Coordinates of C-alpha atoms and ligand atoms in Angstrom, one line a residue:
M1 CA 0.0 0.0 0.0
R2 CA 1.3 3.4 -0.9
S3 CA 0.5 6.8 0.3
L4 CA -1.7 9.5 -1.2
L5 CA 0.5 12.1 0.3
L6 CA 3.4 10.9 -1.8
L7 CA 1.2 11.2 -4.8
A8 CA 0.0 14.6 -3.9
T9 CA 3.4 16.1 -3.3
A10 CA 5.1 14.5 -6.2
A11 CA 2.2 15.2 -8.6
A12 CA 1.9 18.8 -7.5
A13 CA 5.6 19.1 -8.4
L14 CA 4.9 17.9 -11.9
R15 CA 2.3 20.4 -12.7
P16 CA 3.0 23.8 -14.2
Q17 CA 2.5 26.5 -11.6
P18 CA 0.3 29.5 -12.6
A19 CA 1.4 32.9 -11.8
P20 CA -0.2 34.1 -8.6
R21 CA -3.1 36.6 -9.0
T22 CA -3.2 39.7 -6.9
T23 CA -6.4 39.8 -5.0
T24 CA -7.9 43.1 -4.2
K25 CA -11.4 42.3 -3.1
L26 CA -11.3 40.8 0.5
R27 CA -14.8 41.5 1.6
A28 CA -17.1 38.6 2.4
A29 CA -19.0 37.3 -0.7
A30 CA -21.2 34.5 -1.6
A31 CA -19.7 31.8 -3.7
P32 CA -20.6 31.9 -7.4
P33 CA -23.4 29.3 -7.9
D34 CA -21.5 27.6 -10.8
E35 CA -18.5 27.0 -8.7
I36 CA -20.6 25.4 -6.0
A37 CA -22.5 23.3 -8.5
R38 CA -19.3 21.9 -10.1
R39 CA -17.6 20.7 -6.9
R40 CA -17.8 17.1 -6.0
N41 CA -15.9 15.7 -3.1
F42 CA -15.6 12.2 -1.7
A43 CA -13.7 10.0 0.7
I44 CA -12.7 6.5 -0.1
I45 CA -13.6 3.7 2.4
S46 CA -11.9 0.5 2.0
H47 CA -9.9 -2.3 3.6
P48 CA -6.0 -2.0 3.3
D49 CA -4.8 -3.3 -0.1
A50 CA -8.2 -3.2 -1.8
G51 CA -6.5 -0.7 -4.2
K52 CA -7.3 2.8 -2.9
T53 CA -3.9 4.2 -3.9
T54 CA -4.0 2.6 -7.3
L55 CA -7.5 3.8 -8.0
T56 CA -6.6 7.3 -6.9
E57 CA -3.7 7.3 -9.3
K58 CA -5.9 6.3 -12.1
L59 CA -8.4 9.1 -11.1
L60 CA -5.5 11.6 -11.2
L61 CA -4.6 10.3 -14.6
Y62 CA -8.0 11.2 -15.8
G63 CA -7.7 14.6 -14.2
D64 CA -4.5 15.0 -16.3
A65 CA -3.0 15.8 -13.0
I66 CA -0.2 13.3 -13.7
Q67 CA 1.1 11.9 -16.9
Q68 CA 1.6 8.3 -15.9
A69 CA 0.5 6.4 -12.8
G70 CA 3.5 5.0 -11.0
M71 CA 5.7 7.9 -12.3
V72 CA 4.6 10.0 -9.3
K73 CA 5.6 7.1 -7.0
A74 CA 9.0 7.0 -8.5
R75 CA 9.5 10.7 -8.3
A76 CA 8.2 10.9 -4.7
N77 CA 10.7 8.2 -3.6
G78 CA 13.4 10.6 -4.7
R79 CA 12.2 13.3 -2.3
D80 CA 13.7 12.6 1.1
S81 CA 11.6 14.9 3.2
T82 CA 8.3 13.3 2.0
S83 CA 9.6 9.8 2.4
D84 CA 11.0 10.5 5.9
F85 CA 7.7 11.6 7.1
L86 CA 6.1 8.5 5.8
A87 CA 8.8 6.1 7.1
M88 CA 6.6 4.4 9.6
E89 CA 3.7 4.3 7.2
K90 CA 5.7 2.6 4.6
E91 CA 7.4 0.2 7.0
R92 CA 4.1 -1.0 8.4
G93 CA 2.1 -0.9 5.2
I94 CA -0.7 1.2 6.7
S95 CA -1.9 4.6 5.8
I96 CA -1.7 7.0 8.8
S97 CA -1.8 10.4 7.2
S98 CA -4.8 11.9 5.6
T99 CA -4.8 14.5 3.0
C100 CA -7.0 16.0 0.3
L101 CA -6.2 15.7 -3.5
T102 CA -7.9 18.1 -6.0
F103 CA -8.2 17.7 -9.7
E104 CA -10.4 18.8 -12.6
Y105 CA -12.4 16.4 -14.7
G106 CA -15.2 16.9 -17.3
G107 CA -15.8 20.4 -16.0
A108 CA -16.0 19.3 -12.4
R109 CA -13.6 20.1 -9.6
I110 CA -13.0 17.0 -7.6
N111 CA -11.7 16.8 -4.1
L112 CA -10.7 13.4 -2.9
M113 CA -10.3 13.2 0.8
D114 CA -8.0 10.4 1.9
T115 CA -9.0 8.2 4.7
P116 CA -6.6 6.1 6.8
G117 CA -7.1 2.4 6.2
H118 CA -6.3 1.0 9.7
A119 CA -8.9 0.2 12.3
D120 CA -7.2 2.1 15.0
F121 CA -7.7 5.3 13.0
S122 CA -11.5 5.2 12.8
E123 CA -11.9 8.5 14.7
D124 CA -9.7 10.3 12.2
T125 CA -11.7 8.6 9.4
Y126 CA -14.9 9.7 11.1
R127 CA -13.8 13.3 11.0
T128 CA -12.7 13.1 7.4
L129 CA -16.0 11.5 6.4
S130 CA -17.8 14.3 8.3
A131 CA -16.2 16.8 6.0
A132 CA -17.0 14.8 2.8
D133 CA -20.2 14.9 0.7
N134 CA -19.8 11.4 -0.7
A135 CA -18.2 8.1 0.1
V136 CA -16.7 5.7 -2.5
M137 CA -16.6 2.2 -1.1
L138 CA -13.8 0.2 -2.7
V139 CA -14.2 -3.6 -2.5
D140 CA -11.7 -6.2 -3.6
G141 CA -13.5 -8.3 -6.1
G142 CA -11.7 -11.4 -5.1
K143 CA -12.4 -10.9 -1.3
G144 CA -15.7 -9.2 -1.0
L145 CA -16.5 -7.2 2.1
E146 CA -13.6 -7.2 4.6
P147 CA -13.5 -6.0 8.3
Q148 CA -12.3 -2.4 7.7
T149 CA -14.8 -1.9 4.8
R150 CA -17.6 -2.9 7.2
K151 CA -16.4 -0.6 9.9
L152 CA -16.0 2.4 7.6
F153 CA -19.2 1.8 6.0
G154 CA -20.8 2.0 9.4
V155 CA -19.2 5.4 9.8
A156 CA -20.3 6.6 6.4
R157 CA -23.8 5.5 7.2
R158 CA -23.9 7.5 10.4
S159 CA -22.9 10.5 8.4
N160 CA -25.7 9.8 5.9
L161 CA -23.5 9.9 2.9
P162 CA -24.3 8.7 -0.6
V163 CA -22.2 5.6 -1.2
F164 CA -20.7 4.7 -4.6
T165 CA -19.3 1.2 -4.7
F166 CA -16.4 0.2 -7.0
V167 CA -15.6 -3.5 -7.1
N168 CA -11.9 -3.8 -7.9
K169 CA -9.3 -6.3 -9.2
L170 CA -11.6 -7.9 -11.8
D171 CA -8.4 -8.6 -13.8
R172 CA -7.8 -11.3 -11.0
P173 CA -10.0 -14.3 -10.4
A174 CA -13.0 -12.8 -8.6
M175 CA -16.1 -13.7 -6.7
S176 CA -19.3 -14.0 -8.8
P177 CA -20.5 -10.3 -9.1
W178 CA -23.9 -11.4 -8.0
E179 CA -22.5 -12.8 -4.9
V180 CA -20.7 -9.4 -4.2
L181 CA -24.0 -7.6 -4.8
D182 CA -25.9 -10.0 -2.4
E183 CA -23.3 -9.5 0.2
I184 CA -23.5 -5.7 0.1
S185 CA -27.3 -5.8 0.2
A186 CA -27.6 -8.4 2.9
E187 CA -24.9 -7.1 5.2
F188 CA -25.5 -3.4 4.9
N189 CA -29.3 -3.6 4.3
L190 CA -28.6 -1.5 1.2
E191 CA -30.3 -1.6 -2.2
T192 CA -27.7 -2.0 -5.0
A193 CA -28.3 -0.3 -8.4
V194 CA -26.0 -2.1 -10.9
R195 CA -24.5 0.6 -13.1
T196 CA -21.6 -1.4 -14.7
F197 CA -21.1 -5.1 -14.6
P198 CA -18.0 -7.1 -15.6
I199 CA -17.5 -9.2 -18.7
G200 CA -15.5 -12.0 -17.4
D201 CA -12.7 -12.0 -14.8
G202 CA -9.0 -12.8 -14.4
E203 CA -7.4 -13.6 -17.6
R204 CA -10.7 -13.4 -19.4
F205 CA -11.8 -10.0 -18.1
R206 CA -12.8 -8.1 -21.2
G207 CA -14.5 -5.1 -19.8
V208 CA -17.8 -3.9 -18.5
Y209 CA -21.4 -3.6 -19.6
D210 CA -22.7 -0.1 -18.8
A211 CA -26.4 -0.7 -17.8
A212 CA -27.1 3.1 -17.8
K213 CA -26.1 3.5 -21.5
D214 CA -26.8 0.1 -22.5
E215 CA -23.4 -0.3 -24.1
V216 CA -20.2 -2.2 -23.5
W217 CA -16.7 -0.9 -22.8
L218 CA -14.2 -3.3 -24.2
Y219 CA -10.6 -2.9 -23.2
T220 CA -7.3 -3.8 -24.7
R221 CA -4.6 -4.2 -22.1
T222 CA -2.0 -1.4 -22.3
E223 CA 1.3 -0.6 -20.6
R224 CA 0.9 -0.6 -16.8
G225 CA 0.2 2.9 -15.6
K226 CA -1.2 4.3 -18.8
K227 CA -4.8 4.9 -19.7
A228 CA -6.3 1.8 -21.2
S229 CA -7.4 1.8 -24.8
V230 CA -11.2 1.2 -24.9
E231 CA -13.9 0.6 -27.5
R232 CA -17.4 1.5 -26.6
I233 CA -20.1 -0.4 -28.5
S234 CA -23.9 0.1 -28.2
W235 CA -26.0 -2.9 -27.5
E236 CA -27.8 -2.2 -30.8
D237 CA -24.6 -3.5 -32.5
R238 CA -24.9 -6.8 -30.8
D239 CA -23.1 -8.8 -33.6
E240 CA -20.1 -6.5 -33.3
I241 CA -19.9 -7.0 -29.5
S242 CA -19.9 -10.8 -29.9
E243 CA -17.2 -10.6 -32.5
K244 CA -15.0 -8.4 -30.4
I245 CA -15.5 -10.5 -27.4
G246 CA -14.6 -13.6 -29.4
D247 CA -15.6 -16.0 -26.6
E248 CA -18.8 -17.7 -27.0
E249 CA -19.2 -18.6 -23.4
L250 CA -18.5 -15.0 -22.2
D251 CA -20.8 -13.6 -24.8
A252 CA -23.7 -15.9 -23.6
Q253 CA -23.0 -14.9 -20.0
L254 CA -23.1 -11.3 -20.9
E255 CA -26.5 -11.8 -22.6
E256 CA -27.8 -13.5 -19.5
D257 CA -26.3 -11.0 -17.0
R258 CA -27.8 -8.0 -19.1
E259 CA -31.1 -9.7 -18.9
M260 CA -30.9 -10.3 -15.1
I261 CA -29.8 -6.6 -14.5
R262 CA -32.8 -5.2 -16.5
E263 CA -35.4 -7.6 -15.1
L264 CA -34.2 -8.2 -11.5
T265 CA -32.2 -5.4 -10.1
P266 CA -33.7 -2.1 -8.9
P267 CA -33.2 1.0 -11.2
L268 CA -31.1 3.8 -9.8
D269 CA -33.2 6.0 -7.5
D270 CA -31.4 9.3 -7.1
E271 CA -33.2 10.2 -3.9
K272 CA -32.4 7.0 -2.3
L273 CA -28.7 7.2 -3.3
K274 CA -28.5 10.6 -1.8
K275 CA -30.0 9.5 1.4
G276 CA -27.6 6.5 1.6
E277 CA -30.4 3.9 1.2
M278 CA -29.1 2.7 -2.1
T279 CA -25.5 2.3 -3.5
S280 CA -24.7 2.5 -7.2
V281 CA -22.2 -0.3 -8.1
Y282 CA -19.4 -0.4 -10.7
F283 CA -16.9 -3.1 -11.4
G284 CA -13.4 -2.8 -12.9
S285 CA -9.7 -2.9 -12.4
A286 CA -8.0 0.1 -11.1
M287 CA -4.7 -1.4 -12.0
G288 CA -5.6 -2.0 -15.7
D289 CA -7.7 1.2 -15.8
Q290 CA -10.7 -0.9 -16.9
G291 CA -14.2 0.5 -15.7
V292 CA -12.6 3.5 -14.1
E293 CA -13.8 6.1 -16.6
P294 CA -17.5 5.0 -16.6
F295 CA -17.4 5.1 -12.8
L296 CA -15.9 8.6 -12.8
D297 CA -18.3 9.9 -15.4
E298 CA -21.3 8.7 -13.3
F299 CA -19.8 10.1 -10.0
I300 CA -19.6 13.5 -11.7
D301 CA -23.3 13.2 -12.8
L302 CA -24.8 11.6 -9.6
G303 CA -22.4 12.7 -6.7
S304 CA -23.9 15.0 -4.1
R305 CA -22.9 18.8 -4.6
P306 CA -21.6 20.6 -1.5
A307 CA -24.3 20.2 1.0
S308 CA -25.6 22.4 3.8
R309 CA -24.3 21.8 7.3
P310 CA -26.2 21.6 10.5
L311 CA -25.6 24.2 13.1
R312 CA -25.9 24.0 16.9
D313 CA -29.2 25.8 17.0
D314 CA -31.1 23.4 14.8
K315 CA -30.6 25.5 11.7
T316 CA -28.4 24.8 8.7
L317 CA -25.9 26.8 6.8
E318 CA -26.3 26.7 3.0
P319 CA -23.3 26.8 0.7
S320 CA -25.0 29.9 -1.0
H321 CA -25.0 31.9 2.2
S322 CA -23.3 35.4 1.6
E323 CA -20.6 35.0 4.3
F324 CA -17.6 32.7 4.4
A325 CA -17.7 29.8 6.9
G326 CA -15.7 26.6 7.4
F327 CA -14.7 24.1 10.1
V328 CA -11.5 22.5 11.0
F329 CA -11.8 18.8 10.6
K330 CA -8.3 17.5 10.6
M331 CA -4.9 18.5 11.9
Q332 CA -1.5 17.3 10.8
A333 CA 1.9 18.2 12.1
N334 CA 5.1 18.1 10.2
L335 CA 3.8 17.7 6.8
D336 CA 7.1 19.1 5.7
P337 CA 9.5 18.1 8.4
K338 CA 12.0 20.8 7.3
H339 CA 9.5 23.4 8.4
R340 CA 8.0 21.8 11.5
D341 CA 4.6 23.1 10.6
C342 CA 1.2 22.0 11.7
M343 CA -1.6 22.3 9.2
A344 CA -5.3 22.6 10.1
Y345 CA -7.6 21.4 7.4
V346 CA -10.7 23.5 6.9
R347 CA -13.7 22.4 5.0
V348 CA -15.3 25.4 3.3
V349 CA -19.1 25.3 4.0
S350 CA -20.2 28.7 2.6
G351 CA -19.2 31.8 0.9
T352 CA -15.9 32.6 -0.8
F353 CA -12.5 32.2 0.8
R354 CA -10.0 34.8 -0.4
K355 CA -6.4 34.9 0.5
G356 CA -5.7 37.7 2.9
M357 CA -9.3 37.9 4.2
K358 CA -10.1 38.5 7.8
V359 CA -12.2 35.9 9.6
I360 CA -13.4 35.4 13.1
H361 CA -12.2 32.3 15.0
G362 CA -15.4 31.2 16.5
R363 CA -14.1 29.5 19.7
T364 CA -12.0 32.4 20.8
G365 CA -13.7 35.3 19.0
R366 CA -10.3 36.4 17.7
S367 CA -10.0 38.1 14.4
L368 CA -7.5 36.4 12.1
T369 CA -6.1 37.4 8.7
L370 CA -5.8 34.3 6.6
A371 CA -2.7 35.4 4.7
T372 CA -1.8 32.0 3.4
A373 CA -3.7 28.8 2.8
T374 CA -2.6 25.8 0.9
M375 CA -4.6 23.4 -1.1
L376 CA -2.7 20.2 -1.6
F377 CA -2.4 19.5 -5.3
G378 CA -4.5 22.5 -6.1
S379 CA -3.9 24.5 -9.2
D380 CA -1.6 26.6 -7.3
R381 CA 0.6 24.5 -5.1
D382 CA 2.0 27.2 -2.9
G383 CA -1.1 29.1 -2.0
V384 CA -4.9 29.3 -2.6
E385 CA -6.2 32.5 -3.8
E386 CA -9.8 31.5 -3.6
A387 CA -11.8 28.6 -2.4
F388 CA -15.4 27.8 -2.4
P389 CA -17.9 25.4 -0.6
G390 CA -16.8 21.8 -1.0
D391 CA -13.1 22.8 -1.1
V392 CA -10.6 21.9 1.7
I393 CA -7.9 24.4 2.6
G394 CA -4.9 23.9 4.7
L395 CA -4.1 26.7 7.2
N396 CA -0.9 26.9 9.1
N397 CA -1.6 26.4 12.8
P398 CA 1.2 28.3 14.5
A399 CA 3.0 26.0 16.9
G400 CA 0.1 23.7 16.8
G401 CA -1.7 26.1 19.2
L402 CA -4.4 28.2 17.6
F403 CA -6.8 25.7 15.9
Q404 CA -8.6 22.8 17.3
I405 CA -10.6 20.1 15.5
G406 CA -14.2 21.4 15.2
D407 CA -13.3 25.1 15.3
A408 CA -15.4 27.4 13.1
L409 CA -14.0 30.2 11.1
H410 CA -16.4 32.8 9.6
T411 CA -17.1 36.3 8.5
G412 CA -20.3 38.1 9.4
S413 CA -22.3 36.9 12.4
S414 CA -21.3 34.0 14.6
V415 CA -21.6 30.5 13.3
A416 CA -21.4 27.3 15.5
F417 CA -21.4 24.1 13.6
E418 CA -22.8 20.9 15.1
P419 CA -19.6 19.4 16.6
I420 CA -17.9 16.3 15.3
P421 CA -18.5 13.5 17.7
S422 CA -15.5 11.3 18.7
F423 CA -15.1 7.7 19.6
S424 CA -14.7 6.7 23.3
P425 CA -11.1 6.0 24.1
E426 CA -10.2 2.4 25.4
V427 CA -6.4 2.6 26.1
F428 CA -4.7 5.0 28.4
G429 CA -1.2 5.8 29.4
Y430 CA 1.4 8.4 30.4
L431 CA 3.8 9.5 27.7
R432 CA 7.2 9.9 29.2
P433 CA 10.7 10.6 27.8
T434 CA 12.9 7.5 28.2
E435 CA 16.3 9.1 28.3
V436 CA 17.7 11.1 31.2
G437 CA 18.4 14.6 30.1
A438 CA 15.9 14.5 27.2
S439 CA 15.0 18.0 26.0
R440 CA 11.8 19.0 27.8
K441 CA 11.4 21.8 25.4
S442 CA 11.3 19.5 22.4
F443 CA 9.1 17.0 24.4
A444 CA 6.5 19.7 25.3
K445 CA 6.5 21.0 21.6
G446 CA 6.0 17.5 20.1
V447 CA 3.2 16.7 22.6
D448 CA 1.5 20.0 21.8
Q449 CA 1.7 19.6 18.0
L450 CA 1.0 15.9 17.8
L451 CA -1.9 16.0 20.3
A452 CA -3.4 19.0 18.5
E453 CA -3.9 16.6 15.5
G454 CA -6.5 14.9 17.5
A455 CA -5.4 11.3 16.8
V456 CA -5.1 10.8 20.6
Q457 CA -6.7 12.8 23.3
R458 CA -4.9 14.5 26.2
L459 CA -6.3 13.9 29.6
K460 CA -4.8 15.0 33.1
E461 CA -5.1 13.1 36.3
R462 CA -6.8 15.3 38.7
G463 CA -4.5 17.0 41.1
N464 CA -1.4 15.8 39.2
D465 CA 0.3 18.7 37.5
G466 CA 3.3 16.7 36.3
P467 CA 4.7 17.4 32.8
D468 CA 3.9 14.0 31.4
P469 CA 0.5 13.9 29.6
L470 CA -2.0 11.2 30.1
L471 CA -2.9 9.9 26.6
A472 CA -6.2 8.4 25.7
A473 CA -6.7 6.5 22.4
V474 CA -9.2 4.3 20.7
G475 CA -6.4 1.8 19.9
E476 CA -3.0 0.8 20.8
L477 CA -1.5 1.7 17.3
Q478 CA -2.2 5.4 17.9
F479 CA 0.3 5.3 20.9
E480 CA 2.8 3.7 18.7
V481 CA 2.4 6.4 16.1
V482 CA 3.0 9.1 18.7
V483 CA 6.1 7.4 20.2
D484 CA 7.4 7.0 16.7
R485 CA 6.8 10.5 15.6
M486 CA 8.2 11.9 18.8
Q487 CA 11.5 10.2 18.0
G488 CA 11.5 10.8 14.3
E489 CA 10.1 14.4 14.3
Y490 CA 11.2 15.8 17.6
G491 CA 14.3 13.7 18.5
V492 CA 12.8 12.7 21.8
S493 CA 12.7 8.9 22.7
C494 CA 9.5 8.2 24.5
A495 CA 7.4 5.3 25.9
V496 CA 3.8 5.0 27.0
E497 CA 3.4 3.7 30.5
R498 CA 0.0 2.1 30.3
V499 CA -2.7 2.5 33.1
S500 CA -4.9 -0.5 33.3
Y501 CA -8.3 1.2 32.7
T502 CA -10.3 0.4 29.6
I503 CA -13.5 2.5 29.8
A504 CA -13.8 6.4 29.8
R505 CA -17.0 8.2 30.8
W506 CA -17.4 11.9 30.7
C507 CA -19.6 13.2 33.6
R508 CA -22.2 15.9 32.7
P509 CA -20.0 17.4 30.0
E510 CA -22.7 19.9 29.1
L511 CA -22.3 21.6 32.4
P512 CA -19.5 24.1 33.3
A513 CA -16.6 22.1 34.5
D514 CA -16.9 23.1 38.2
E515 CA -20.6 22.0 38.4
A516 CA -19.8 18.6 36.7
W517 CA -17.0 18.2 39.3
A518 CA -19.5 19.0 42.0
A519 CA -21.6 16.1 40.8
V520 CA -18.6 13.8 40.8
D521 CA -17.6 14.8 44.3
A522 CA -21.1 14.2 45.6
A523 CA -21.1 10.6 44.2
K524 CA -17.6 10.1 45.6
K525 CA -18.7 11.1 49.0
E526 CA -21.4 8.6 48.9
G527 CA -18.8 5.8 48.1
A528 CA -20.3 5.2 44.6
L529 CA -17.1 5.7 42.6
T530 CA -14.7 3.2 44.3
G531 CA -12.0 2.2 41.9
A532 CA -12.5 5.0 39.4
F533 CA -9.7 7.0 38.2
Y534 CA -10.3 10.8 38.2
A535 CA -9.2 12.6 35.1
E536 CA -9.9 15.9 33.3
D537 CA -10.1 16.6 29.6
M538 CA -8.4 19.5 27.8
F539 CA -11.5 21.7 28.9
G540 CA -11.1 20.8 32.5
R541 CA -14.2 18.6 32.5
P542 CA -14.3 15.4 34.5
V543 CA -13.5 12.1 32.8
L544 CA -13.8 8.9 35.0
L545 CA -11.8 5.9 33.9
F546 CA -13.0 2.4 34.9
R547 CA -11.7 -1.1 34.7
N548 CA -14.8 -3.1 34.2
A549 CA -18.1 -2.6 32.2
Y550 CA -20.2 -3.8 35.2
T551 CA -19.3 -0.8 37.4
V552 CA -20.0 1.6 34.6
E553 CA -23.4 -0.1 33.9
R554 CA -24.3 0.1 37.6
L555 CA -23.5 3.8 37.7
E556 CA -25.3 4.5 34.6
N557 CA -28.5 2.9 35.9
D558 CA -28.4 4.6 39.2
A559 CA -30.8 7.5 38.7
D560 CA -30.2 8.9 42.2
L561 CA -26.6 9.7 41.4
D562 CA -27.4 11.7 38.3
L563 CA -23.9 11.5 36.8
G564 CA -24.9 11.8 33.3
L565 CA -22.2 9.5 32.1
Q566 CA -21.3 9.7 28.4
P567 CA -18.7 7.7 26.4
W568 CA -17.6 10.9 24.7
A569 CA -18.1 14.6 24.8
L570 CA -18.4 17.2 22.2
P571 CA -16.1 20.2 22.8
P572 CA -17.9 23.1 24.5
A573 CA -19.3 25.7 22.1
T574 CA -17.1 28.6 23.3
A575 CA -13.6 28.6 24.8
P576 CA -13.7 27.8 28.6
Ligands
G4P601 P1 -4.4 0.4 -0.8 O1 -4.0 1.9 -1.1 O2 -5.9 0.2 -0.8 O3 -3.9 -0.3 0.4 O4 -4.0 -0.5 -2.1 P2 -3.0 -0.3 -3.2 O5 -3.5 0.6 -4.3 O6 -1.7 0.1 -2.6 O7 -3.0 -1.8 -3.8 C1 -2.6 -2.9 -3.0 C2 -2.0 -4.0 -4.0 O8 -3.1 -4.3 -4.9 C3 -0.9 -3.4 -4.9 O9 -0.1 -4.5 -5.2 C4 -1.5 -3.1 -6.2 O10 -0.7 -3.0 -7.3 C5 -2.6 -4.1 -6.3 N1 -3.8 -3.7 -7.0 C6 -4.6 -2.6 -6.8 N2 -5.6 -2.5 -7.8 C7 -5.5 -3.6 -8.5 C8 -6.2 -4.1 -9.6 O11 -7.1 -3.6 -10.1 N3 -5.8 -5.4 -10.1 C9 -4.7 -6.0 -9.5 N4 -4.4 -7.2 -10.1 N5 -4.1 -5.6 -8.6 C10 -4.4 -4.3 -8.0 P3 1.4 -4.6 -4.5 O12 1.9 -5.8 -5.0 O13 1.2 -4.4 -3.1 O14 2.1 -3.3 -5.0 P4 2.8 -3.1 -6.6 O15 4.1 -3.8 -6.5 O16 1.8 -3.5 -7.6 O17 3.0 -1.6 -6.6

């Protein structure tokens, strides 16, 4: 498995850089309707090795963003800084970093948000999906649904995203396509609208039947990494199709499959697709570039346009709103280790972003001038002049300190987005330097920047003001990443000293922290919290850690205690 970040950086370097435009108008403005209408963004959900990177490469090829798939990989490998950052990712074959790639295709501007493939990173994935308008579920045609696909699908469903399914690797021996369709509808309780269907598999894979256009796409294998050469033949020219397929058995199977698709499968229902009740399904081979183009064409047609976002007061913010607004959904430190930077990724929800404009930082009320913004792999690599709803911009987060995940940025009157929920942490431990004389300054800086990314949460033991943070994560691997990156990026060798608690519960997080602590202290006085560990989150709110589910259940069911225990807590609307 390779990294989209490598692709992004290397591919950006291959593109001609346009001369920067000088922007004079910095006042808030609505986004031009045609710019909103042509934006499509999506996140890919898949099990590791299903072919996410390969598919992305092929999509970039269609966007004329790269000249040859694989070329970017070769080029990227020559760039030390990029490969250093990804050392652990490469070594372990998992995708840790997330990024957003942008390319133009068929008049549309496509933003592809990368989602990490490992189970331990589901929280990060959740946030990325929360910023996307569509999901593409990539399935290995030889294996069908796999654990991580199932888990991520669950997340996409909670976000009510339209799901497009691409069944990959048909150039290898594959499961029966009907079996894959059955699996999807049975496991996910999801209707499947067949849009393309494979003609053969493995060595005999010839192309796809396009059910929407009633035509076939027949491919001739080309050099790896290049666009495949294709012949599209309408079903009306039936004899020509048979002749070109040149395999009686395959041809008969195609006839039968077409019949079944038309008679037995539901037609595409746009409304159901948008609500996530139906998935449109495509088959192909990302590696051989077979079936990718019909999928991309349909995605441009059917994919959801930038959607409105829910606000805290039960209202929604429309992309056409006349003021700029966006929210931070992801943080990433040391994208370029030479600069020790930390990037906050902002999903633009409404209005026009213009370089140099003044915005309000919702949580602190501070006025900020957004002098520089980056769009990875945008048309201007070094800076974004303008961005519109559906785009993702990267803002520098000075010393990792200004932005937090969920923060709103806006012009005009105040905007508070529905916060992004998080997962309940299940592993806890103190992060400590392992060498005597380690630089406390580097340690503190590393901790601040890495924890600002939000992959692990920082808690503090009540009454313990020691310098070593108590980390809370959904999975063990997140600790390993922090330890690895502390060493690799900040030069501080660290270890996590685990504490043996497995369940976290916030107590009355909706209350001001002192009132919530008063509820905890009252319960403690009554002897109800024996064995609990008292911690506070970054907002000073009480978090109780437990060893067993039984105690938690008992406390949750005890109406007299009124502890209001919750497995996770949304950040408060305003700064504490
Ligand atoms: P990921 O990002 O989802 O983890 O998957 P990635 O694209 O890295 O693909 C994983 C492996 O599957 C790669 O093989 C890749 O070449 C292969 N693959 C992806 N799509 C297809 C396809 O449509 N058909 C076939 N036959 N293989 C496919 P690898 O051996 O790990 O890497 P490489 O040596 O090919 O680069």
